[in-house]
Amino acid sequence: MTANSYGFDTLAIHAGQEPDPRTGAVVPPIYQTSTYAQDAVGAPRLGYEYSRSQNPTRDALQECLAAIEGGRRGLAFASGLAAEDTLLRTVCRPGDHVVIPNDAYGGTFRLFSKVAERWGLDWTAVPLDDLDAVRAAFRPGHTRMIWAETPTNPLLNIADIAALGGLAHEYDAMLAVDNTFASPYLQQPIALGADVVIHSTTKYLGGHSDVVGGALITADAGLGDELAFHQNAMGGVNGPFDAWLTLRGIKTLGVRMDRHCDNAERIVGYLREHPAVGQILYPGLDDHPGHETAAKQMSRFGGMVSFRAAGGPEQAMAICNRTKLFVLAESLGGVESLIEHPGQMTHLSAAGSALEVPADLVRLSVGIETIDDLLTDLEQALG
């Protein structure tokens, strides 16, 4: 099943998920097995030998991921960072260079600065919405990749995927896009020129805060094959039950994202009028510097909202501590609403670096609860 033949929601429900040929079960079985009986020496049945290498439940998820992102190959991993690490060590070599966002996710920054750098990979952080800055950061012959997030975590900046893809390819480099915040329902980077898409499937794809996972989806089958080799060789795969939970979550991604967006837009409208709120960071706002680009490459603007507390860092932390429905927790993209203080939580690893986030920043992952209840909770928390 491909994006050319079916709509998004149909692919989310059916791609890789044909009824089980043995029993007719409409939901793919959980193949909770580590190994497989072989018909003869060197003759594994349907190619299945060992579940690190292949597993039917993970295969179903991978086929679905490729379909909903419009890619040639989908690969599922134990976490988003396992997917990121596999990508870097597949396409880069010691001595290579990567351009990354100057407001990347804290875990991604930690991977580059504390792990990949020791392996010999160099990197430069620049604002990816400034194409001149991106071009200036390139080292011809050494820059292997532009690593983009859009929207970024947690400042919700927007990068022009098509423009970055053109720039990367001009220098014989590739463009990797972390599409976690938007999800493939709102944005499809491969259609815009990305070579590979990254997801923390823990977030919107899983959607229920009950499973950790990651994914890579490639535009090119050859790159997909290389990544599949390293997926097996490095072993950072997800288990069959985790794959099944993620696949279950994807089935309702479209309807959930519509509600996430509806609720986020209402909350942004409320926050704009509240005296305790300073700057609001949301690409759906007309005065957001990336609004025009976001409107061009996204169907809607997502369920993530960040804002700066007018009263400074202490007020920001107090707001986080006072909510009742908004759960104080890291992560995002689940059906329940979450609130966090990025500077002390998800982005603490970036403290003291060029990627340090403002201390007065609050990040909301807006869930799908009744909107009036969420607004009431924010009202009492903002004071």
PDB file of C-alpha atoms in Angstrom, residues 132-374:
ATOM      1  CA  ASP A 132      22.842  31.912   4.843  1.00  0.00           C
ATOM      2  CA  ALA A 133      23.985  30.670   8.253  1.00  0.00           C
ATOM      3  CA  VAL A 134      23.487  27.073   7.171  1.00  0.00           C
ATOM      4  CA  ARG A 135      25.493  27.617   3.991  1.00  0.00           C
ATOM      5  CA  ALA A 136      28.263  29.359   5.944  1.00  0.00           C
ATOM      6  CA  ALA A 137      28.491  26.365   8.294  1.00  0.00           C
ATOM      7  CA  PHE A 138      29.068  23.899   5.446  1.00  0.00           C
ATOM      8  CA  ARG A 139      32.496  22.354   5.039  1.00  0.00           C
ATOM      9  CA  PRO A 140      32.612  21.079   1.450  1.00  0.00           C
ATOM     10  CA  GLY A 141      33.874  17.533   1.340  1.00  0.00           C
ATOM     11  CA  HIS A 142      33.279  17.020   5.071  1.00  0.00           C
ATOM     12  CA  THR A 143      29.693  18.062   5.798  1.00  0.00           C
ATOM     13  CA  ARG A 144      27.717  14.863   5.392  1.00  0.00           C
ATOM     14  CA  MET A 145      24.315  15.924   6.619  1.00  0.00           C
ATOM     15  CA  ILE A 146      21.939  18.670   7.684  1.00  0.00           C
ATOM     16  CA  TRP A 147      20.061  17.450  10.740  1.00  0.00           C
ATOM     17  CA  ALA A 148      16.774  19.320  11.053  1.00  0.00           C
ATOM     18  CA  GLU A 149      13.901  19.467  13.495  1.00  0.00           C
ATOM     19  CA  THR A 150      10.778  21.307  12.451  1.00  0.00           C
ATOM     20  CA  PRO A 151       9.023  22.366  14.576  1.00  0.00           C
ATOM     21  CA  THR A 152      11.952  22.351  16.988  1.00  0.00           C
ATOM     22  CA  ASN A 153      11.853  21.150  20.569  1.00  0.00           C
ATOM     23  CA  PRO A 154      11.044  23.207  22.652  1.00  0.00           C
ATOM     24  CA  LEU A 155      11.234  26.620  20.926  1.00  0.00           C
ATOM     25  CA  LEU A 156       8.978  25.575  18.012  1.00  0.00           C
ATOM     26  CA  ASN A 157      11.103  27.208  15.341  1.00  0.00           C
ATOM     27  CA  ILE A 158      10.399  26.255  11.735  1.00  0.00           C
ATOM     28  CA  ALA A 159      12.894  25.229   9.068  1.00  0.00           C
ATOM     29  CA  ASP A 160      12.123  25.226   5.352  1.00  0.00           C
ATOM     30  CA  ILE A 161      12.493  21.545   4.457  1.00  0.00           C
ATOM     31  CA  ALA A 162      12.542  22.033   0.695  1.00  0.00           C
ATOM     32  CA  ALA A 163      15.152  24.788   0.899  1.00  0.00           C
ATOM     33  CA  LEU A 164      17.366  22.771   3.258  1.00  0.00           C
ATOM     34  CA  GLY A 165      17.074  19.729   1.017  1.00  0.00           C
ATOM     35  CA  GLY A 166      18.171  21.751  -1.998  1.00  0.00           C
ATOM     36  CA  LEU A 167      21.122  23.171  -0.083  1.00  0.00           C
ATOM     37  CA  ALA A 168      22.223  19.766   1.239  1.00  0.00           C
ATOM     38  CA  HIS A 169      22.049  18.156  -2.184  1.00  0.00           C
ATOM     39  CA  GLU A 170      23.985  21.042  -3.721  1.00  0.00           C
ATOM     40  CA  TYR A 171      26.931  19.952  -1.552  1.00  0.00           C
ATOM     41  CA  ASP A 172      26.342  16.223  -2.067  1.00  0.00           C
ATOM     42  CA  ALA A 173      25.102  15.918   1.509  1.00  0.00           C
ATOM     43  CA  MET A 174      21.801  14.589   2.818  1.00  0.00           C
ATOM     44  CA  LEU A 175      18.922  16.060   4.761  1.00  0.00           C
ATOM     45  CA  ALA A 176      17.584  14.231   7.812  1.00  0.00           C
ATOM     46  CA  VAL A 177      14.388  15.604   9.370  1.00  0.00           C
ATOM     47  CA  ASP A 178      13.133  14.817  12.858  1.00  0.00           C
ATOM     48  CA  ASN A 179       9.381  14.854  12.259  1.00  0.00           C
ATOM     49  CA  THR A 180       8.354  13.902  15.804  1.00  0.00           C
ATOM     50  CA  PHE A 181       6.568  17.142  16.692  1.00  0.00           C
ATOM     51  CA  ALA A 182       4.525  17.343  13.493  1.00  0.00           C
ATOM     52  CA  SER A 183       3.893  13.620  12.878  1.00  0.00           C
ATOM     53  CA  PRO A 184       3.408  12.310   9.335  1.00  0.00           C
ATOM     54  CA  TYR A 185      -0.242  13.329   9.536  1.00  0.00           C
ATOM     55  CA  LEU A 186       0.660  17.029   9.517  1.00  0.00           C
ATOM     56  CA  GLN A 187       3.935  16.999   7.566  1.00  0.00           C
ATOM     57  CA  GLN A 188       5.730  14.642   5.195  1.00  0.00           C
ATOM     58  CA  PRO A 189       9.369  15.680   4.767  1.00  0.00           C
ATOM     59  CA  ILE A 190      10.271  13.099   2.106  1.00  0.00           C
ATOM     60  CA  ALA A 191       7.809  14.677  -0.317  1.00  0.00           C
ATOM     61  CA  LEU A 192       9.571  17.997   0.357  1.00  0.00           C
ATOM     62  CA  GLY A 193      13.078  16.698  -0.371  1.00  0.00           C
ATOM     63  CA  ALA A 194      14.306  14.996   2.822  1.00  0.00           C
ATOM     64  CA  ASP A 195      16.442  11.875   2.456  1.00  0.00           C
ATOM     65  CA  VAL A 196      15.498  10.325   5.780  1.00  0.00           C
ATOM     66  CA  VAL A 197      12.858  11.024   8.411  1.00  0.00           C
ATOM     67  CA  ILE A 198      13.395  10.407  12.123  1.00  0.00           C
ATOM     68  CA  HIS A 199      10.738   9.765  14.760  1.00  0.00           C
ATOM     69  CA  SER A 200      10.536   9.147  18.414  1.00  0.00           C
ATOM     70  CA  THR A 201       7.540   6.835  18.032  1.00  0.00           C
ATOM     71  CA  THR A 202       7.126   7.169  21.800  1.00  0.00           C
ATOM     72  CA  LYS A 203       5.371  10.439  21.084  1.00  0.00           C
ATOM     73  CA  TYR A 204       2.469  11.036  18.663  1.00  0.00           C
ATOM     74  CA  LEU A 205       2.810   7.782  16.713  1.00  0.00           C
ATOM     75  CA  GLY A 206       2.425   5.612  19.818  1.00  0.00           C
ATOM     76  CA  GLY A 207       0.227   8.300  21.297  1.00  0.00           C
ATOM     77  CA  HIS A 208      -0.705   6.732  24.632  1.00  0.00           C
ATOM     78  CA  SER A 209       2.422   7.161  26.805  1.00  0.00           C
ATOM     79  CA  ASP A 210       2.748   3.394  27.161  1.00  0.00           C
ATOM     80  CA  VAL A 211       5.610   2.459  24.819  1.00  0.00           C
ATOM     81  CA  VAL A 212       9.094   3.723  23.921  1.00  0.00           C
ATOM     82  CA  GLY A 213      10.353   3.478  20.353  1.00  0.00           C
ATOM     83  CA  GLY A 214      11.988   5.159  17.396  1.00  0.00           C
ATOM     84  CA  ALA A 215      11.911   5.011  13.609  1.00  0.00           C
ATOM     85  CA  LEU A 216      13.801   5.896  10.446  1.00  0.00           C
ATOM     86  CA  ILE A 217      12.073   6.180   7.073  1.00  0.00           C
ATOM     87  CA  THR A 218      14.124   6.631   3.912  1.00  0.00           C
ATOM     88  CA  ALA A 219      13.400   8.104   0.508  1.00  0.00           C
ATOM     89  CA  ASP A 220      15.912   5.788  -1.141  1.00  0.00           C
ATOM     90  CA  ALA A 221      15.772   2.000  -1.014  1.00  0.00           C
ATOM     91  CA  GLY A 222      19.572   1.718  -1.038  1.00  0.00           C
ATOM     92  CA  LEU A 223      19.946   3.878   2.063  1.00  0.00           C
ATOM     93  CA  GLY A 224      17.169   1.828   3.623  1.00  0.00           C
ATOM     94  CA  ASP A 225      19.154  -1.341   2.998  1.00  0.00           C
ATOM     95  CA  GLU A 226      22.276   0.163   4.579  1.00  0.00           C
ATOM     96  CA  LEU A 227      20.324   1.233   7.646  1.00  0.00           C
ATOM     97  CA  ALA A 228      18.678  -2.191   7.902  1.00  0.00           C
ATOM     98  CA  PHE A 229      22.137  -3.809   7.955  1.00  0.00           C
ATOM     99  CA  HIS A 230      23.220  -1.545  10.808  1.00  0.00           C
ATOM    100  CA  GLN A 231      19.896  -1.978  12.597  1.00  0.00           C
ATOM    101  CA  ASN A 232      20.661  -5.693  12.803  1.00  0.00           C
ATOM    102  CA  ALA A 233      24.404  -5.317  13.412  1.00  0.00           C
ATOM    103  CA  MET A 234      23.962  -2.745  16.203  1.00  0.00           C
ATOM    104  CA  GLY A 235      20.857  -4.374  17.625  1.00  0.00           C
ATOM    105  CA  GLY A 236      18.861  -1.384  18.849  1.00  0.00           C
ATOM    106  CA  VAL A 237      15.521  -2.871  17.748  1.00  0.00           C
ATOM    107  CA  ASN A 238      12.196  -2.732  19.532  1.00  0.00           C
ATOM    108  CA  GLY A 239      10.512  -5.873  20.773  1.00  0.00           C
ATOM    109  CA  PRO A 240       7.384  -7.363  19.212  1.00  0.00           C
ATOM    110  CA  PHE A 241       4.999  -6.110  21.904  1.00  0.00           C
ATOM    111  CA  ASP A 242       6.421  -2.580  21.639  1.00  0.00           C
ATOM    112  CA  ALA A 243       6.021  -2.756  17.859  1.00  0.00           C
ATOM    113  CA  TRP A 244       2.424  -3.932  18.277  1.00  0.00           C
ATOM    114  CA  LEU A 245       1.579  -1.112  20.698  1.00  0.00           C
ATOM    115  CA  THR A 246       3.051   1.461  18.310  1.00  0.00           C
ATOM    116  CA  LEU A 247       1.142   0.004  15.385  1.00  0.00           C
ATOM    117  CA  ARG A 248      -2.066   0.167  17.420  1.00  0.00           C
ATOM    118  CA  GLY A 249      -1.395   3.822  18.206  1.00  0.00           C
ATOM    119  CA  ILE A 250      -0.805   4.731  14.561  1.00  0.00           C
ATOM    120  CA  LYS A 251      -4.306   3.551  13.628  1.00  0.00           C
ATOM    121  CA  THR A 252      -5.840   6.564  15.391  1.00  0.00           C
ATOM    122  CA  LEU A 253      -3.082   9.091  14.646  1.00  0.00           C
ATOM    123  CA  GLY A 254      -5.181  11.182  12.279  1.00  0.00           C
ATOM    124  CA  VAL A 255      -8.188  11.608  14.549  1.00  0.00           C
ATOM    125  CA  ARG A 256      -5.963  12.255  17.556  1.00  0.00           C
ATOM    126  CA  MET A 257      -3.901  14.895  15.768  1.00  0.00           C
ATOM    127  CA  ASP A 258      -7.052  16.748  14.755  1.00  0.00           C
ATOM    128  CA  ARG A 259      -8.055  17.015  18.429  1.00  0.00           C
ATOM    129  CA  HIS A 260      -4.524  17.884  19.558  1.00  0.00           C
ATOM    130  CA  CYS A 261      -4.529  20.758  17.064  1.00  0.00           C
ATOM    131  CA  ASP A 262      -8.041  21.918  17.979  1.00  0.00           C
ATOM    132  CA  ASN A 263      -7.174  22.048  21.672  1.00  0.00           C
ATOM    133  CA  ALA A 264      -3.792  23.699  21.125  1.00  0.00           C
ATOM    134  CA  GLU A 265      -5.345  26.478  19.062  1.00  0.00           C
ATOM    135  CA  ARG A 266      -7.891  27.193  21.793  1.00  0.00           C
ATOM    136  CA  ILE A 267      -5.175  27.248  24.449  1.00  0.00           C
ATOM    137  CA  VAL A 268      -2.982  29.592  22.409  1.00  0.00           C
ATOM    138  CA  GLY A 269      -5.933  31.953  22.060  1.00  0.00           C
ATOM    139  CA  TYR A 270      -6.419  31.899  25.827  1.00  0.00           C
ATOM    140  CA  LEU A 271      -2.746  32.392  26.657  1.00  0.00           C
ATOM    141  CA  ARG A 272      -2.518  35.434  24.381  1.00  0.00           C
ATOM    142  CA  GLU A 273      -4.899  37.300  26.669  1.00  0.00           C
ATOM    143  CA  HIS A 274      -3.366  36.292  30.011  1.00  0.00           C
ATOM    144  CA  PRO A 275      -1.119  38.802  31.837  1.00  0.00           C
ATOM    145  CA  ALA A 276       1.044  36.036  33.353  1.00  0.00           C
ATOM    146  CA  VAL A 277       2.134  34.945  29.883  1.00  0.00           C
ATOM    147  CA  GLY A 278       4.886  36.684  27.949  1.00  0.00           C
ATOM    148  CA  GLN A 279       5.969  35.455  24.539  1.00  0.00           C
ATOM    149  CA  ILE A 280       3.995  32.549  23.064  1.00  0.00           C
ATOM    150  CA  LEU A 281       5.836  30.180  20.750  1.00  0.00           C
ATOM    151  CA  TYR A 282       3.421  28.521  18.332  1.00  0.00           C
ATOM    152  CA  PRO A 283       3.846  28.356  14.543  1.00  0.00           C
ATOM    153  CA  GLY A 284       0.120  28.836  14.003  1.00  0.00           C
ATOM    154  CA  LEU A 285       0.363  32.464  15.130  1.00  0.00           C
ATOM    155  CA  ASP A 286       0.550  35.015  12.326  1.00  0.00           C
ATOM    156  CA  ASP A 287       3.427  36.801  14.061  1.00  0.00           C
ATOM    157  CA  HIS A 288       5.530  33.655  14.489  1.00  0.00           C
ATOM    158  CA  PRO A 289       8.642  34.138  12.310  1.00  0.00           C
ATOM    159  CA  GLY A 290       8.186  30.701  10.749  1.00  0.00           C
ATOM    160  CA  HIS A 291       4.425  30.929  10.239  1.00  0.00           C
ATOM    161  CA  GLU A 292       4.536  31.334   6.475  1.00  0.00           C
ATOM    162  CA  THR A 293       6.899  28.374   6.041  1.00  0.00           C
ATOM    163  CA  ALA A 294       4.876  26.221   8.440  1.00  0.00           C
ATOM    164  CA  ALA A 295       1.676  27.016   6.575  1.00  0.00           C
ATOM    165  CA  LYS A 296       3.381  25.946   3.341  1.00  0.00           C
ATOM    166  CA  GLN A 297       4.689  22.577   4.554  1.00  0.00           C
ATOM    167  CA  MET A 298       2.275  21.566   7.345  1.00  0.00           C
ATOM    168  CA  SER A 299      -1.446  20.899   7.087  1.00  0.00           C
ATOM    169  CA  ARG A 300      -1.961  22.261  10.636  1.00  0.00           C
ATOM    170  CA  PHE A 301       0.330  23.550  13.360  1.00  0.00           C
ATOM    171  CA  GLY A 302       0.399  20.758  15.919  1.00  0.00           C
ATOM    172  CA  GLY A 303      -0.319  20.157  19.576  1.00  0.00           C
ATOM    173  CA  MET A 304       2.865  21.569  21.130  1.00  0.00           C
ATOM    174  CA  VAL A 305       2.799  25.036  22.701  1.00  0.00           C
ATOM    175  CA  SER A 306       5.608  26.828  24.532  1.00  0.00           C
ATOM    176  CA  PHE A 307       5.465  30.156  26.337  1.00  0.00           C
ATOM    177  CA  ARG A 308       7.636  32.342  28.523  1.00  0.00           C
ATOM    178  CA  ALA A 309       6.324  33.294  31.932  1.00  0.00           C
ATOM    179  CA  ALA A 310       6.015  37.051  32.335  1.00  0.00           C
ATOM    180  CA  GLY A 311       7.233  36.731  35.940  1.00  0.00           C
ATOM    181  CA  GLY A 312      10.468  34.967  35.059  1.00  0.00           C
ATOM    182  CA  PRO A 313      11.950  31.554  35.909  1.00  0.00           C
ATOM    183  CA  GLU A 314      10.420  31.213  39.385  1.00  0.00           C
ATOM    184  CA  GLN A 315       6.951  31.852  38.019  1.00  0.00           C
ATOM    185  CA  ALA A 316       7.542  29.368  35.196  1.00  0.00           C
ATOM    186  CA  MET A 317       8.387  26.630  37.680  1.00  0.00           C
ATOM    187  CA  ALA A 318       5.464  27.591  39.904  1.00  0.00           C
ATOM    188  CA  ILE A 319       3.053  27.282  36.970  1.00  0.00           C
ATOM    189  CA  CYS A 320       4.422  23.804  36.226  1.00  0.00           C
ATOM    190  CA  ASN A 321       3.998  22.776  39.845  1.00  0.00           C
ATOM    191  CA  ARG A 322       0.392  24.026  40.162  1.00  0.00           C
ATOM    192  CA  THR A 323      -1.384  22.261  37.302  1.00  0.00           C
ATOM    193  CA  LYS A 324      -3.706  19.356  38.059  1.00  0.00           C
ATOM    194  CA  LEU A 325      -4.855  18.001  34.681  1.00  0.00           C
ATOM    195  CA  PHE A 326      -1.632  18.935  32.915  1.00  0.00           C
ATOM    196  CA  VAL A 327       0.714  16.283  34.306  1.00  0.00           C
ATOM    197  CA  LEU A 328       4.200  17.473  35.238  1.00  0.00           C
ATOM    198  CA  ALA A 329       6.241  15.027  33.195  1.00  0.00           C
ATOM    199  CA  GLU A 330       8.772  14.720  30.407  1.00  0.00           C
ATOM    200  CA  SER A 331       7.835  13.372  26.965  1.00  0.00           C
ATOM    201  CA  LEU A 332       4.945  14.531  24.790  1.00  0.00           C
ATOM    202  CA  GLY A 333       2.397  13.480  22.205  1.00  0.00           C
ATOM    203  CA  GLY A 334       0.185  11.292  24.393  1.00  0.00           C
ATOM    204  CA  VAL A 335      -3.565  11.578  24.770  1.00  0.00           C
ATOM    205  CA  GLU A 336      -3.078  13.228  28.175  1.00  0.00           C
ATOM    206  CA  SER A 337      -1.819  16.792  28.511  1.00  0.00           C
ATOM    207  CA  LEU A 338       1.667  17.312  29.936  1.00  0.00           C
ATOM    208  CA  ILE A 339       3.537  20.354  31.214  1.00  0.00           C
ATOM    209  CA  GLU A 340       7.251  20.743  31.834  1.00  0.00           C
ATOM    210  CA  HIS A 341      10.060  23.191  32.503  1.00  0.00           C
ATOM    211  CA  PRO A 342      12.515  22.384  29.673  1.00  0.00           C
ATOM    212  CA  GLY A 343      15.484  24.100  31.295  1.00  0.00           C
ATOM    213  CA  GLN A 344      15.298  21.810  34.331  1.00  0.00           C
ATOM    214  CA  MET A 345      13.866  18.728  32.632  1.00  0.00           C
ATOM    215  CA  THR A 346      14.141  17.633  28.975  1.00  0.00           C
ATOM    216  CA  HIS A 347      16.872  20.139  28.044  1.00  0.00           C
ATOM    217  CA  LEU A 348      18.994  20.120  31.185  1.00  0.00           C
ATOM    218  CA  SER A 349      21.781  18.439  29.183  1.00  0.00           C
ATOM    219  CA  ALA A 350      22.060  21.629  27.088  1.00  0.00           C
ATOM    220  CA  ALA A 351      22.613  23.895  30.129  1.00  0.00           C
ATOM    221  CA  GLY A 352      25.662  26.104  29.714  1.00  0.00           C
ATOM    222  CA  SER A 353      25.879  25.458  25.968  1.00  0.00           C
ATOM    223  CA  ALA A 354      24.815  27.471  22.947  1.00  0.00           C
ATOM    224  CA  LEU A 355      21.620  25.385  22.963  1.00  0.00           C
ATOM    225  CA  GLU A 356      20.565  26.329  26.496  1.00  0.00           C
ATOM    226  CA  VAL A 357      16.848  27.178  26.609  1.00  0.00           C
ATOM    227  CA  PRO A 358      15.375  30.194  28.437  1.00  0.00           C
ATOM    228  CA  ALA A 359      14.861  29.610  32.154  1.00  0.00           C
ATOM    229  CA  ASP A 360      11.388  31.162  32.007  1.00  0.00           C
ATOM    230  CA  LEU A 361      10.153  28.734  29.334  1.00  0.00           C
ATOM    231  CA  VAL A 362       7.169  26.416  29.873  1.00  0.00           C
ATOM    232  CA  ARG A 363       6.314  23.671  27.369  1.00  0.00           C
ATOM    233  CA  LEU A 364       2.848  22.198  26.961  1.00  0.00           C
ATOM    234  CA  SER A 365       1.980  18.968  25.208  1.00  0.00           C
ATOM    235  CA  VAL A 366      -1.713  19.563  24.676  1.00  0.00           C
ATOM    236  CA  GLY A 367      -3.728  16.367  24.933  1.00  0.00           C
ATOM    237  CA  ILE A 368      -7.197  15.437  23.745  1.00  0.00           C
ATOM    238  CA  GLU A 369      -9.161  16.045  26.951  1.00  0.00           C
ATOM    239  CA  THR A 370     -12.254  18.264  27.077  1.00  0.00           C
ATOM    240  CA  ILE A 371     -10.885  21.694  26.227  1.00  0.00           C
ATOM    241  CA  ASP A 372     -12.867  23.580  28.891  1.00  0.00           C
ATOM    242  CA  ASP A 373     -11.265  21.415  31.578  1.00  0.00           C
ATOM    243  CA  LEU A 374      -7.790  22.165  30.262  1.00  0.00           C
TER     244      LEU A 374
END
